[in-house]
Structure formats: structure tokens, C-alpha cells
PDB file of C-alpha atoms in Angstrom:
ATOM      1  CA  MET D   1      -5.431 -20.867  10.980  1.00  0.00           C
ATOM      2  CA  PHE D   2      -7.047 -19.159   7.972  1.00  0.00           C
ATOM      3  CA  LEU D   3      -6.716 -15.442   7.347  1.00  0.00           C
ATOM      4  CA  MET D   4      -7.797 -13.742   4.112  1.00  0.00           C
ATOM      5  CA  GLY D   5      -6.227 -16.178   1.625  1.00  0.00           C
ATOM      6  CA  LEU D   6      -3.393 -17.331   3.874  1.00  0.00           C
ATOM      7  CA  TYR D   7      -3.631 -20.721   5.522  1.00  0.00           C
ATOM      8  CA  PHE D   8      -1.152 -21.907   8.120  1.00  0.00           C
ATOM      9  CA  ASP D   9      -1.073 -25.369   9.619  1.00  0.00           C
ATOM     10  CA  TYR D  10       1.671 -27.209  11.450  1.00  0.00           C
ATOM     11  CA  PRO D  11       3.674 -29.301   8.989  1.00  0.00           C
ATOM     12  CA  ALA D  12       3.309 -33.036   9.459  1.00  0.00           C
ATOM     13  CA  LEU D  13       4.769 -36.065   7.725  1.00  0.00           C
ATOM     14  CA  LYS D  14       1.937 -37.869   5.929  1.00  0.00           C
ATOM     15  CA  GLY D  15       3.045 -40.849   3.907  1.00  0.00           C
ATOM     16  CA  PHE D  16       6.088 -39.913   1.878  1.00  0.00           C
ATOM     17  CA  ASN D  17       5.474 -36.171   1.870  1.00  0.00           C
ATOM     18  CA  PHE D  18       5.018 -33.272   4.246  1.00  0.00           C
ATOM     19  CA  LYS D  19       1.547 -31.735   4.468  1.00  0.00           C
ATOM     20  CA  GLY D  20       0.622 -28.394   5.988  1.00  0.00           C
ATOM     21  CA  GLY D  21       2.730 -25.293   6.475  1.00  0.00           C
ATOM     22  CA  LEU D  22       1.983 -21.941   4.902  1.00  0.00           C
ATOM     23  CA  GLN D  23      -0.355 -22.019   1.932  1.00  0.00           C
ATOM     24  CA  ILE D  24      -1.236 -18.931  -0.075  1.00  0.00           C
ATOM     25  CA  ARG D  25      -4.125 -18.925  -2.504  1.00  0.00           C
ATOM     26  CA  GLY D  26      -3.222 -18.227  -6.117  1.00  0.00           C
ATOM     27  CA  SER D  27      -5.823 -15.491  -6.349  1.00  0.00           C
ATOM     28  CA  LEU D  28      -4.181 -13.618  -3.453  1.00  0.00           C
ATOM     29  CA  ILE D  29      -0.786 -13.839  -5.158  1.00  0.00           C
ATOM     30  CA  ALA D  30      -2.350 -12.557  -8.391  1.00  0.00           C
ATOM     31  CA  LEU D  31      -3.916  -9.659  -6.472  1.00  0.00           C
ATOM     32  CA  TRP D  32      -0.623  -8.732  -4.779  1.00  0.00           C
ATOM     33  CA  PHE D  33       1.269  -8.962  -8.055  1.00  0.00           C
ATOM     34  CA  ALA D  34      -1.247  -6.865 -10.000  1.00  0.00           C
ATOM     35  CA  LEU D  35      -1.481  -4.151  -7.335  1.00  0.00           C
ATOM     36  CA  ALA D  36       2.307  -4.062  -6.919  1.00  0.00           C
ATOM     37  CA  ILE D  37       2.974  -3.672 -10.635  1.00  0.00           C
ATOM     38  CA  TYR D  38       0.183  -1.150 -11.192  1.00  0.00           C
ATOM     39  CA  THR D  39       0.915   1.044  -8.183  1.00  0.00           C
ATOM     40  CA  GLY D  40       4.686   0.575  -8.242  1.00  0.00           C
ATOM     41  CA  ALA D  41       4.991   2.525 -11.471  1.00  0.00           C
ATOM     42  CA  PHE D  42       3.175   5.537 -10.031  1.00  0.00           C
ATOM     43  CA  ILE D  43       5.106   5.470  -6.771  1.00  0.00           C
ATOM     44  CA  ALA D  44       8.446   5.098  -8.576  1.00  0.00           C
ATOM     45  CA  GLU D  45       7.654   8.124 -10.719  1.00  0.00           C
ATOM     46  CA  ASN D  46       6.720  10.158  -7.616  1.00  0.00           C
ATOM     47  CA  VAL D  47       9.973   9.229  -5.882  1.00  0.00           C
ATOM     48  CA  ARG D  48      11.958  10.014  -9.032  1.00  0.00           C
ATOM     49  CA  ALA D  49      10.277  13.406  -9.380  1.00  0.00           C
ATOM     50  CA  GLY D  50      10.889  14.158  -5.705  1.00  0.00           C
ATOM     51  CA  ILE D  51      14.584  13.348  -5.989  1.00  0.00           C
ATOM     52  CA  LEU D  52      14.935  15.417  -9.156  1.00  0.00           C
ATOM     53  CA  SER D  53      13.207  18.360  -7.454  1.00  0.00           C
ATOM     54  CA  VAL D  54      16.232  18.865  -5.192  1.00  0.00           C
ATOM     55  CA  SER D  55      18.504  21.396  -6.863  1.00  0.00           C
ATOM     56  CA  ARG D  56      21.781  20.210  -8.313  1.00  0.00           C
ATOM     57  CA  GLY D  57      23.634  22.764  -6.198  1.00  0.00           C
ATOM     58  CA  GLN D  58      22.688  20.851  -3.036  1.00  0.00           C
ATOM     59  CA  THR D  59      24.298  17.692  -4.386  1.00  0.00           C
ATOM     60  CA  GLU D  60      27.399  19.536  -5.550  1.00  0.00           C
ATOM     61  CA  ALA D  61      27.763  21.300  -2.192  1.00  0.00           C
ATOM     62  CA  ALA D  62      27.525  17.997  -0.329  1.00  0.00           C
ATOM     63  CA  ALA D  63      30.094  16.444  -2.661  1.00  0.00           C
ATOM     64  CA  ALA D  64      32.373  19.439  -2.101  1.00  0.00           C
ATOM     65  CA  LEU D  65      32.178  18.757   1.631  1.00  0.00           C
ATOM     66  CA  GLY D  66      33.517  15.264   0.966  1.00  0.00           C
ATOM     67  CA  LEU D  67      30.385  13.200   1.509  1.00  0.00           C
ATOM     68  CA  ARG D  68      30.153   9.854  -0.256  1.00  0.00           C
ATOM     69  CA  PRO D  69      27.266   9.397  -2.769  1.00  0.00           C
ATOM     70  CA  ASN D  70      25.177   7.215  -0.444  1.00  0.00           C
ATOM     71  CA  ARG D  71      25.600   9.721   2.395  1.00  0.00           C
ATOM     72  CA  ILE D  72      24.628  12.553   0.019  1.00  0.00           C
ATOM     73  CA  MET D  73      21.437  10.683  -0.832  1.00  0.00           C
ATOM     74  CA  ASN D  74      20.591   9.876   2.816  1.00  0.00           C
ATOM     75  CA  LEU D  75      21.549  13.159   4.457  1.00  0.00           C
ATOM     76  CA  VAL D  76      20.918  15.806   1.793  1.00  0.00           C
ATOM     77  CA  ILE D  77      18.631  14.688  -1.025  1.00  0.00           C
ATOM     78  CA  LEU D  78      16.039  12.407   0.623  1.00  0.00           C
ATOM     79  CA  PRO D  79      15.116  14.717   3.529  1.00  0.00           C
ATOM     80  CA  GLN D  80      14.369  17.498   1.045  1.00  0.00           C
ATOM     81  CA  ALA D  81      12.694  15.171  -1.452  1.00  0.00           C
ATOM     82  CA  LEU D  82      10.313  13.747   1.168  1.00  0.00           C
ATOM     83  CA  ARG D  83       8.541  17.088   1.345  1.00  0.00           C
ATOM     84  CA  VAL D  84       7.668  16.690  -2.336  1.00  0.00           C
ATOM     85  CA  ILE D  85       7.074  12.919  -2.307  1.00  0.00           C
ATOM     86  CA  ILE D  86       4.679  12.540   0.651  1.00  0.00           C
ATOM     87  CA  PRO D  87       1.562  14.453  -0.547  1.00  0.00           C
ATOM     88  CA  PRO D  88       1.046  12.440  -3.766  1.00  0.00           C
ATOM     89  CA  MET D  89       1.855   9.237  -1.885  1.00  0.00           C
ATOM     90  CA  ILE D  90      -1.201   9.803   0.303  1.00  0.00           C
ATOM     91  CA  SER D  91      -3.458   9.597  -2.726  1.00  0.00           C
ATOM     92  CA  HIS D  92      -1.620   6.521  -4.044  1.00  0.00           C
ATOM     93  CA  TYR D  93      -2.092   4.685  -0.747  1.00  0.00           C
ATOM     94  CA  LEU D  94      -5.785   5.529  -0.860  1.00  0.00           C
ATOM     95  CA  ASN D  95      -5.937   4.285  -4.451  1.00  0.00           C
ATOM     96  CA  ILE D  96      -4.391   0.957  -3.424  1.00  0.00           C
ATOM     97  CA  THR D  97      -7.201   0.524  -0.916  1.00  0.00           C
ATOM     98  CA  LYS D  98      -9.847   1.330  -3.491  1.00  0.00           C
ATOM     99  CA  ASN D  99      -8.221  -0.742  -6.242  1.00  0.00           C
ATOM    100  CA  SER D 100      -8.074  -3.780  -3.979  1.00  0.00           C
ATOM    101  CA  SER D 101     -11.847  -4.028  -4.369  1.00  0.00           C
ATOM    102  CA  LEU D 102     -11.150  -5.252  -7.919  1.00  0.00           C
ATOM    103  CA  ALA D 103      -9.802  -8.458  -6.370  1.00  0.00           C
ATOM    104  CA  ILE D 104     -13.011 -10.206  -7.257  1.00  0.00           C
ATOM    105  CA  ALA D 105     -11.845 -10.076 -10.909  1.00  0.00           C
ATOM    106  CA  VAL D 106      -9.101 -12.618 -10.104  1.00  0.00           C
ATOM    107  CA  GLY D 107     -11.398 -14.756  -7.967  1.00  0.00           C
ATOM    108  CA  TYR D 108     -10.333 -13.503  -4.547  1.00  0.00           C
ATOM    109  CA  MET D 109     -13.199 -12.889  -2.157  1.00  0.00           C
ATOM    110  CA  ASP D 110     -12.285  -9.675  -0.390  1.00  0.00           C
ATOM    111  CA  VAL D 111     -14.579  -7.403   1.577  1.00  0.00           C
ATOM    112  CA  THR D 112     -16.464  -6.297  -1.521  1.00  0.00           C
ATOM    113  CA  GLY D 113     -17.055  -9.856  -2.667  1.00  0.00           C
ATOM    114  CA  THR D 114     -17.939 -11.149   0.769  1.00  0.00           C
ATOM    115  CA  LEU D 115     -20.059  -8.311   2.086  1.00  0.00           C
ATOM    116  CA  GLY D 116     -21.414  -7.165  -1.249  1.00  0.00           C
ATOM    117  CA  GLY D 117     -22.049 -10.614  -2.670  1.00  0.00           C
ATOM    118  CA  ILE D 118     -22.813 -13.082   0.097  1.00  0.00           C
ATOM    119  CA  THR D 119     -24.527 -10.701   2.517  1.00  0.00           C
ATOM    120  CA  LEU D 120     -26.622  -9.167  -0.228  1.00  0.00           C
ATOM    121  CA  ASN D 121     -27.682 -12.588  -1.513  1.00  0.00           C
ATOM    122  CA  GLN D 122     -28.618 -13.862   1.944  1.00  0.00           C
ATOM    123  CA  THR D 123     -30.434 -10.793   3.239  1.00  0.00           C
ATOM    124  CA  GLY D 124     -31.689  -9.121   0.082  1.00  0.00           C
ATOM    125  CA  ARG D 125     -31.115  -5.674   1.593  1.00  0.00           C
ATOM    126  CA  ALA D 126     -29.165  -3.800  -1.042  1.00  0.00           C
ATOM    127  CA  ILE D 127     -29.151  -0.334   0.521  1.00  0.00           C
ATOM    128  CA  GLU D 128     -27.911  -1.533   3.913  1.00  0.00           C
ATOM    129  CA  THR D 129     -25.225  -3.677   2.285  1.00  0.00           C
ATOM    130  CA  ILE D 130     -23.951  -0.798   0.162  1.00  0.00           C
ATOM    131  CA  LEU D 131     -24.004   1.488   3.226  1.00  0.00           C
ATOM    132  CA  LEU D 132     -21.886  -1.050   5.134  1.00  0.00           C
ATOM    133  CA  LEU D 133     -19.402  -1.156   2.254  1.00  0.00           C
ATOM    134  CA  MET D 134     -19.310   2.640   2.161  1.00  0.00           C
ATOM    135  CA  VAL D 135     -18.679   2.870   5.911  1.00  0.00           C
ATOM    136  CA  PHE D 136     -15.931   0.233   5.687  1.00  0.00           C
ATOM    137  CA  TYR D 137     -14.064   1.971   2.857  1.00  0.00           C
ATOM    138  CA  LEU D 138     -14.627   5.400   4.419  1.00  0.00           C
ATOM    139  CA  THR D 139     -13.126   4.208   7.713  1.00  0.00           C
ATOM    140  CA  ILE D 140     -10.095   2.679   6.019  1.00  0.00           C
ATOM    141  CA  SER D 141      -9.579   5.723   3.759  1.00  0.00           C
ATOM    142  CA  LEU D 142      -9.888   8.242   6.586  1.00  0.00           C
ATOM    143  CA  SER D 143      -7.513   6.333   8.850  1.00  0.00           C
ATOM    144  CA  ILE D 144      -4.891   6.081   6.066  1.00  0.00           C
ATOM    145  CA  SER D 145      -5.362   9.778   5.330  1.00  0.00           C
ATOM    146  CA  VAL D 146      -4.990  10.789   8.990  1.00  0.00           C
ATOM    147  CA  ILE D 147      -1.855   8.683   9.484  1.00  0.00           C
ATOM    148  CA  MET D 148      -0.222  10.001   6.321  1.00  0.00           C
ATOM    149  CA  ASN D 149      -1.171  13.611   7.113  1.00  0.00           C
ATOM    150  CA  VAL D 150       0.398  13.297  10.567  1.00  0.00           C
ATOM    151  CA  TYR D 151       3.560  11.970   8.933  1.00  0.00           C
ATOM    152  CA  ASN D 152       3.436  14.728   6.313  1.00  0.00           C
ATOM    153  CA  ASN D 153       3.222  17.359   9.064  1.00  0.00           C
ATOM    154  CA  SER D 154       6.217  15.816  10.828  1.00  0.00           C
ATOM    155  CA  VAL D 155       8.461  16.116   7.739  1.00  0.00           C
ATOM    156  CA  LYS D 156       7.064  19.452   6.605  1.00  0.00           C
ATOM    157  CA  LEU D 157       9.412  22.420   6.634  1.00  0.00           C
ATOM    158  CA  LYS D 158       8.943  24.236   9.937  1.00  0.00           C
ATOM    159  CA  GLU D 159       8.412  27.965   9.498  1.00  0.00           C
ATOM    160  CA  ARG D 160       7.912  30.726  12.019  1.00  0.00           C
TER     161      ARG D 160
END
């Protein structure tokens, strides 16, 4: 079974070694690593800023009630910080989707490389190929945006 850089086959004993199993292409690992490092810094800073946005008095009040530090974080700080963290996270998730099109730089044939390269070379129809790419990325971006906006509305502070 082959799926976007992952290959799985049942392991079998061939000679003196096992063949098969899960195989991951090096270009896919490079893509995951690069996107994780690049985006992880932005997301970590958003989470840090969200946690620091909760006033110190909230933490002190929870400690005065006798809550342990991990319970203070889970019950007091994070629910309030999520209201600050979620909106910028939506744009970071959309940026991950758009930045994944740079996978062709590490030799991984993603949608841009496959549809933009192979389809364009075989058909010669540049406008239709670019329109297909635009529709694909628009669909993915809108669905991520809708899902994250629904989640944002569920954690938003309810007012009268």
C-alpha cells in the first residue's frame, strides 16, 4: 500500500533479513521536520503569549484556594488563554497548508508537484492546471478555516 510517501508492506523473511514493513521516504521526513521546526516556533510563541495574557491575580487566587500548579494550569489559566490563542492559530494552520507546497524543494512530489508539474507537462493546459491548484488549496483552506472558526466560537466567552 502506497500513500503519499508512506509505503507499507507485510514484513517477510527474505534470505537473512526481513523485507517490507513501513517505509517512509526521506523527502517526506525532511518535509515534516522542516514544517515542524518552522511552524513550531510561531505556535509556541502564540501559546506563550496566551498564557502570559492571563492576569497574575487569577493564578494567585487559584493558589490561595489550594490548587496544585498543574490544576491551576488546567482549570484556570488554559481555559482563559485559549480565547487568546485560537485566533492566531487559525492563520498558522492555514500557513502550514500553504507552506507544504514548498515540499518540491526537498524532492517530495506533493499536490503542487504532481498536478502542477506532471499534469501541465502532459496536457499543456496551464490555465486549467493552475485553476485546479487554486480550487484544491481554496477547498483545503476554507475547510480548515470553518473547522477552526467553529471551535473558536465554542470556546469564546459567552455574553448576553
